[in-house]
Amino acid sequence: MLEIPRKEIYRYLGYHGVAPSTEVEALVGRCVAHLQEVIEPRAIHAVFPLEISPDGMLSFGGMRVSSQSLLKNLDGCVEVCMMAATIGVGVDRLIRQAEVRQMSQAVIYQAAGAAAVEELCDQHNAEIAAEAQTRGLACRPRFSPGYGDFALEHQRQFLQILNASKRIGVCLSDSLLMTPSKSVTAVIGLCKENSTSTIDPGLEAEPGHACQHCGCPDCQFRA
Amino acid sequence: MLVNTVVAQIVNFALEQLDDDTMKNDMRKRLGREWLFCDGGTGTILQAKGLKGGELPETWNLTHPEDIIDLHAGYLAAGSDIINTNTFGANALKFDNVGEIVTAAVGHVREAMRRTGREDAYVALDIGPTGKLLAPMGDLPFDRAVELFGEVVRHGTSAGADLVLIETMSDSYEVKAAVLAAKENCGLPVLATMIFDEKGKLLTGGDVDSIVALLEGLHVDALGVNCGMGPRQMAPIVRRLAEITSLPIIVNPNAGLPRSENGRTVFDVGPEEFAEEIGKIAAECPVQVFGGCCGTTPGHIAREIATVRKLPFRPASEKSRTVVSSFSHAVEIGPKPVIIGERINPTGKKKFKEALRQHDIEYILQQGLEQEECGAHVLDVNVGLPEIDEPTMMEEVVTSLQGVLALPLQIDTSDAAALERGMRHYNGKPMVNSVNGKQEVIEQVFPLVAKYGGVLVGLTLDEQGIPDNAEGRLAIAKRLYESADRYGVPRKDIVIDCLAMTISSDPRSALVTLETLRRVRDELHGHTILGVSNISFGLPMREIVNAHFLTMALQNGLSCAIINPNNASMMASYHAFCALAAMDPNCAEYIAAYANAAPSPVPAHSCAGGPVPAHSCAGGSVLSLGEAVTHGVEGRAADATRELLRSGRAGLDIINEELVPALDRVGKGFEQGTVFLPQLLKSAEAAKAAFEVIKDTLQGNVQQAKGRVILATVKGDIHDIGKNIVKVMLENYGYEVLDLGKDVPPERIVQTAMDEKIRLIGLSALMTTTVVSMEATIKLLREKGVPAKVVVGGAVLTQEYADAIGADCYARDAMETVRYADRIFA
């Protein structure tokens, strides 16, 4: 069973380290239990060699990406792992149900769903890291289309390469929204252990919280 | 000369038609009567021939014709009878030359058949999923999906395909769109196979039973399972298929479970092992069509055919199950009485009528969710009112309900157009309420059930009215069964309504109904249904009579009871009957419903199975109204309001002196960062419960709204939780909200603003890609000179962004929107 970290749920609900009331705590507990019944965690990935052209164009898995922020993340890497994860469409129905009956629960399902899919990503990332380690490789922090200047338009090809709609049911709307809503795509750079990015030497091989590498310092959800 | 040419063309055309018909019939004659074999994997073989990851395999029909012909020839030589065209993803979402690709694909199979001397084989027009999730969870409308598939079918049919094979479907709604598209665009046999996971579930949540109900209802020629896993993992699913379907079964597994190796997907089960596992399935289950999917090769298929052919062939057999389904599960009628919730119906319900007129879909959804919670198995949906457009409303209510709850629906209307709209857009096999003995109605309703599938309620009345005796009602029931035969609707899919008429006007009426129930069961071997509460019309304390009549009816064989599941007495009769009649193993459902019930009689209209409302806080001390609101205790807020009203306080006083100050405390706390979103909303809900109580007492003297506000999530955006939060808060602060929903085109927002003379519009957008439609909406509002202010919000918005797209206000959260509204309407 996927453990959904409470701390993250409260972060998404806007509690900046403030303890929730006992009523809210109880409600979150009930919602999480219910959410656990409907989620279907699924994650896939594929590893490809990375090529970086002299002008900084990134090529992996048949994708060509021009992005300074992704280049910074992947610089020094030899391979790229493309991953996609989802907790399924059940949570969307649950949110919709709660929207009709109790909006307070809808926002909790929303937050808990987001926390759940991030947790799934962390777990899947850990498996990828363990596998990479056997080959003497380490993982860079996850980086998703839409972060920095890594254009969201790459989602279409990204999901196609992973065959994500067929394998885990992750599809894309015309406006590039993923469905089910609680789905994530990300690349994970794989580098030789102890090698750092020449562009950003501070970039640790060990994945810290994704927020640390985000360019939105005044975000209300920042960890 | 000219005449000759024309004659020749006509003759040719006739011959082609004949050919086409013989081919079709030939396929239908063989399917399910002898072994037939499909081909195997395509993608894996094409990758070996050089197809790159991410490259669309269908393009090879044009760029690598010889490779494709070669692929087909390999399977023909291995012995496959049904060859899939290379058209899995060939739809207009991915290609602008669908016709060219599909026509070439059919030609390649024909050419391979010619080259291998296998003209006895069949060209299967292969149709895979669109790769999009259908609305409402995704953004592809059902009708658009039918159009997309229809285009493929038309091209495939005119190119000469022999059958349509719909495969690898993981969504019941999408497979329904594909089957309808096939049926509406050709007369070829239609085969459909789904992809399940190891738990026997579709990615969208459906199970084997729900899919079988749906596909049997749609009259496909064969159904089955493909892809996802190897034969060993597939076996339990095939076993279940064989238990429940009356149709021929197709089994097309992968060569084992997929595994990733250097970014490529590989399969480990070789031909020998594959054939051995298939042999085990064939020996155990009556499967009539075998083939393969990802990772399988002509080698796998050849071994499979050799193994299977040695085993005795077993045809499909009739299962005589009466089943309705939703997207997620099936409900079987017969083994145990089925509760059909009657609350979604305007008859005699002032509030419901008002909701229909106001287009308040949320109210209808609430009625549905409450009944689901109280234990209904199926929900009746009736939205007929003389002044509304019933077909449009039926489609909207059906699609909205199935986006929220999992219960199968019973589409209840006497309007044939509304019935068709509801059935067409229903995600599953519905119940249909109803047909009767009148010839005109028979002619309207049966063809729809034959086309879309459904379990049909047949009322025992006709042109002469309602017979006052069982004999007469039975005679009509028999005629309805005969009509079903004529229209190709299975008799098992008819449920006879024996009609409950009030005993207050005819003392024998219950006895007649009960006799009819018994005799339909014993003499016609049919299923029955009743609108139970009609029995007590005109009597006091109706539920006493209703509950006892329900028990009597169940004892006389009633299969489906249309009742109010929120009524505790009715549910008590049902649970007690099931326990007494050995239909509730270990009395488990009875115990679940009543183990925690109070010893005194359960109050009427409270639902036994539902959650216990929290009436006081944990400590047990009684909260004041203000405290109930600040703590967000809904039940207590309503009770406290009632107490205040009883003590003589005026409704408006309570609002102004208790509710508004309490809400303000919470709102300020939220703004200061001491109260957080869940608490804010819980308080809003508690306040709403209090408002409702007051509203009931004001009756007509409803307080004037502070202002009317449009809210909409802009076009392209399908997640509207942010907008819905704002809606709750605005309503709480006394505004009337015109909620236009999500994915709303600019034109509709502009039109509504003009028609309703709106002064404030709230727009929400989640993504940078949809802020574009927000900008377009604002631009159009300004162009049309709509004198309304626009407030915007959403995850990616900032003050700068809002300024750039010309909004009047950026609201960080719901409270800021409320404050802005207060300024505008001050």
Coordinates of C-alpha atoms in Angstrom, one line a residue, chain B residues 585-824:
Chain B
P585 CA -25.0 -15.1 3.7
N586 CA -24.2 -15.0 7.4
C587 CA -26.7 -12.1 7.6
A588 CA -23.7 -10.0 6.8
E589 CA -25.5 -7.2 5.1
Y590 CA -28.2 -7.1 7.7
I591 CA -25.6 -6.9 10.5
A592 CA -23.6 -4.2 8.6
A593 CA -26.8 -2.1 8.3
Y594 CA -28.1 -2.5 11.9
A595 CA -25.4 -3.6 14.2
N596 CA -24.8 0.0 15.4
A597 CA -28.5 1.1 15.2
A598 CA -30.2 2.5 18.2
P599 CA -32.7 0.0 19.8
S600 CA -35.6 2.4 19.3
P601 CA -37.3 2.4 15.9
V602 CA -35.1 4.1 13.3
P603 CA -36.5 7.5 12.5
A604 CA -38.1 7.6 9.0
H605 CA -36.2 9.3 6.3
S606 CA -32.8 8.7 7.9
C607 CA -30.7 6.3 6.1
A608 CA -29.5 3.3 8.0
G609 CA -26.4 2.6 6.0
G610 CA -25.2 6.2 5.8
P611 CA -22.6 8.0 7.9
V612 CA -23.7 9.2 11.3
P613 CA -23.8 13.0 11.2
A614 CA -21.7 14.7 13.9
H615 CA -24.2 16.6 15.9
S616 CA -21.8 17.8 18.6
C617 CA -18.2 18.1 19.0
A618 CA -16.0 15.4 20.4
G619 CA -16.4 16.5 24.0
G620 CA -20.1 16.2 23.8
S621 CA -20.8 19.8 25.0
V622 CA -23.4 21.5 23.0
L623 CA -22.1 24.2 20.6
S624 CA -23.8 27.5 19.9
L625 CA -24.6 28.3 16.3
G626 CA -21.6 30.6 16.1
E627 CA -19.3 27.9 17.5
A628 CA -20.8 25.3 15.2
V629 CA -20.0 27.4 12.2
T630 CA -16.5 28.3 13.3
H631 CA -15.8 24.7 14.2
G632 CA -17.4 23.6 10.9
V633 CA -19.9 21.1 12.5
E634 CA -22.7 20.9 9.9
G635 CA -25.3 18.9 11.8
R636 CA -25.0 21.0 14.9
A637 CA -25.3 24.2 12.9
A638 CA -28.6 23.1 11.5
D639 CA -29.9 21.9 14.9
A640 CA -28.8 25.1 16.7
T641 CA -30.6 27.2 14.0
R642 CA -33.8 25.2 14.6
E643 CA -33.5 25.7 18.3
L644 CA -33.0 29.5 17.8
L645 CA -36.0 29.6 15.5
R646 CA -38.1 27.7 18.0
S647 CA -37.1 30.1 20.7
G648 CA -38.7 32.8 18.6
R649 CA -35.7 34.4 16.9
A650 CA -36.4 35.7 13.4
G651 CA -34.6 34.1 10.5
L652 CA -33.0 37.3 9.4
D653 CA -31.8 38.1 12.9
I654 CA -30.1 34.8 13.1
I655 CA -28.4 35.4 9.8
N656 CA -27.2 38.9 10.7
E657 CA -26.4 38.4 14.3
E658 CA -25.1 34.9 14.4
L659 CA -24.1 33.5 11.0
V660 CA -22.5 36.5 9.3
P661 CA -20.3 37.4 12.3
A662 CA -19.2 33.7 12.6
L663 CA -18.4 33.5 9.0
D664 CA -16.5 36.8 9.2
R665 CA -14.4 35.5 12.1
V666 CA -13.4 32.4 10.0
G667 CA -12.8 34.5 6.9
K668 CA -10.5 36.9 8.7
G669 CA -8.7 34.0 10.3
F670 CA -8.1 32.6 6.8
E671 CA -6.8 35.9 5.6
Q672 CA -4.5 36.2 8.6
G673 CA -3.2 32.7 8.1
T674 CA -4.6 31.1 11.3
V675 CA -7.5 29.3 9.5
F676 CA -6.8 27.0 6.6
L677 CA -8.7 25.9 3.5
P678 CA -10.4 22.8 4.9
Q679 CA -11.6 24.6 8.0
L680 CA -12.8 27.6 5.9
L681 CA -14.8 25.2 3.8
K682 CA -16.1 23.2 6.7
S683 CA -17.4 26.4 8.2
A684 CA -18.9 27.4 4.9
E685 CA -20.7 24.0 4.8
A686 CA -22.0 24.5 8.4
A687 CA -23.2 28.0 7.6
K688 CA -24.9 26.6 4.5
A689 CA -26.8 24.0 6.5
A690 CA -27.9 26.8 8.8
F691 CA -29.0 29.0 5.9
E692 CA -31.0 26.0 4.5
V693 CA -32.9 25.7 7.7
I694 CA -33.7 29.4 7.7
K695 CA -34.7 29.4 4.0
D696 CA -37.2 26.6 4.6
T697 CA -38.9 28.8 7.3
L698 CA -38.9 31.9 5.2
Q699 CA -40.8 30.1 2.3
G700 CA -40.9 32.5 -0.5
N701 CA -39.6 35.5 1.4
V702 CA -36.2 34.5 0.3
Q703 CA -33.5 37.0 1.1
Q704 CA -32.4 39.0 -1.9
A705 CA -29.0 38.0 -3.2
K706 CA -26.2 40.6 -2.8
G707 CA -25.4 40.2 -6.5
R708 CA -25.2 37.7 -9.3
V709 CA -21.8 36.4 -10.4
I710 CA -20.8 34.2 -13.3
L711 CA -18.1 31.6 -12.5
A712 CA -16.4 29.5 -15.2
T713 CA -13.3 27.4 -15.7
V714 CA -12.1 28.5 -19.1
K715 CA -12.0 26.5 -22.3
G716 CA -9.5 23.7 -22.4
D717 CA -9.3 23.4 -18.7
I718 CA -11.1 20.4 -17.2
H719 CA -10.2 20.7 -13.5
D720 CA -12.5 23.1 -11.7
I721 CA -11.9 22.6 -8.0
G722 CA -10.6 26.1 -7.6
K723 CA -13.7 27.6 -9.2
N724 CA -15.9 25.4 -7.0
I725 CA -14.2 26.6 -3.9
V726 CA -14.9 30.1 -4.9
K727 CA -18.5 29.2 -5.6
V728 CA -19.0 27.8 -2.1
M729 CA -17.6 30.9 -0.5
L730 CA -19.5 33.4 -2.7
E731 CA -22.8 31.6 -2.0
N732 CA -22.0 31.7 1.7
Y733 CA -21.5 35.4 1.5
G734 CA -24.9 35.9 -0.1
Y735 CA -24.2 35.9 -3.8
E736 CA -26.1 34.0 -6.4
V737 CA -23.6 32.1 -8.6
L738 CA -24.2 31.2 -12.2
D739 CA -21.8 28.3 -12.5
L740 CA -21.1 27.6 -16.2
G741 CA -18.8 24.7 -15.3
K742 CA -15.5 23.8 -16.9
D743 CA -14.1 23.9 -20.4
V744 CA -16.4 26.8 -21.1
P745 CA -16.0 28.6 -24.5
P746 CA -15.6 32.4 -24.4
E747 CA -18.8 32.8 -26.5
R748 CA -20.9 31.2 -23.9
I749 CA -19.5 33.3 -21.1
V750 CA -20.1 36.5 -23.1
Q751 CA -23.7 35.4 -24.1
T752 CA -24.6 34.5 -20.5
A753 CA -23.2 37.8 -19.2
M754 CA -25.2 39.8 -21.7
D755 CA -28.5 37.8 -21.3
E756 CA -28.3 37.9 -17.5
K757 CA -27.0 41.4 -17.2
I758 CA -24.1 40.3 -15.1
R759 CA -21.7 42.7 -13.3
L760 CA -19.0 40.4 -12.1
I761 CA -17.4 37.4 -13.8
G762 CA -14.9 35.1 -12.2
L763 CA -12.6 33.0 -14.4
S764 CA -10.4 30.2 -13.4
A765 CA -7.5 28.6 -15.3
L766 CA -5.1 25.9 -14.0
M767 CA -2.3 25.9 -16.6
T768 CA -0.2 28.3 -18.7
T769 CA -1.8 26.6 -21.8
T770 CA -5.3 27.5 -20.7
V771 CA -4.5 31.1 -19.5
V772 CA -4.6 31.7 -23.2
S773 CA -8.3 31.0 -23.3
M774 CA -8.8 33.2 -20.3
E775 CA -7.2 36.0 -22.2
A776 CA -9.4 35.3 -25.3
T777 CA -12.5 35.3 -23.0
I778 CA -11.6 38.7 -21.6
K779 CA -10.8 40.1 -25.0
L780 CA -14.2 38.9 -26.3
L781 CA -16.0 40.4 -23.3
R782 CA -14.4 43.8 -24.0
E783 CA -15.0 43.6 -27.7
K784 CA -18.7 42.9 -27.2
G785 CA -18.8 45.8 -24.7
V786 CA -20.0 43.6 -21.8
P787 CA -20.0 46.0 -18.8
A788 CA -18.8 43.4 -16.3
K789 CA -15.7 43.3 -14.1
V790 CA -13.5 40.2 -14.5
V791 CA -11.8 38.6 -11.6
V792 CA -9.3 35.8 -12.3
G793 CA -7.6 33.1 -10.4
G794 CA -5.9 29.8 -10.7
A795 CA -2.6 28.0 -9.9
V796 CA -0.3 29.6 -12.5
L797 CA -1.8 33.1 -12.3
T798 CA 0.0 36.1 -10.7
Q799 CA -0.8 39.8 -10.5
E800 CA 1.5 40.5 -13.4
Y801 CA -0.1 37.8 -15.5
A802 CA -3.6 39.0 -14.6
D803 CA -2.7 42.6 -15.6
A804 CA -1.2 41.4 -18.9
I805 CA -4.3 39.6 -20.0
G806 CA -6.5 42.6 -19.0
A807 CA -8.3 41.3 -15.9
D808 CA -9.8 43.8 -13.5
C809 CA -8.7 41.8 -10.5
Y810 CA -6.4 39.0 -9.5
A811 CA -7.6 37.0 -6.6
R812 CA -5.1 34.7 -4.8
D813 CA -7.8 32.7 -3.1
A814 CA -11.5 32.4 -2.6
M815 CA -11.7 35.0 0.2
E816 CA -10.1 37.6 -2.1
T817 CA -12.8 37.0 -4.6
V818 CA -15.4 37.5 -1.9
R819 CA -13.8 40.7 -0.8
Y820 CA -13.7 42.0 -4.4
A821 CA -17.3 41.0 -5.0
D822 CA -18.2 43.0 -1.8
R823 CA -16.4 46.0 -3.3
I824 CA -18.2 45.7 -6.7

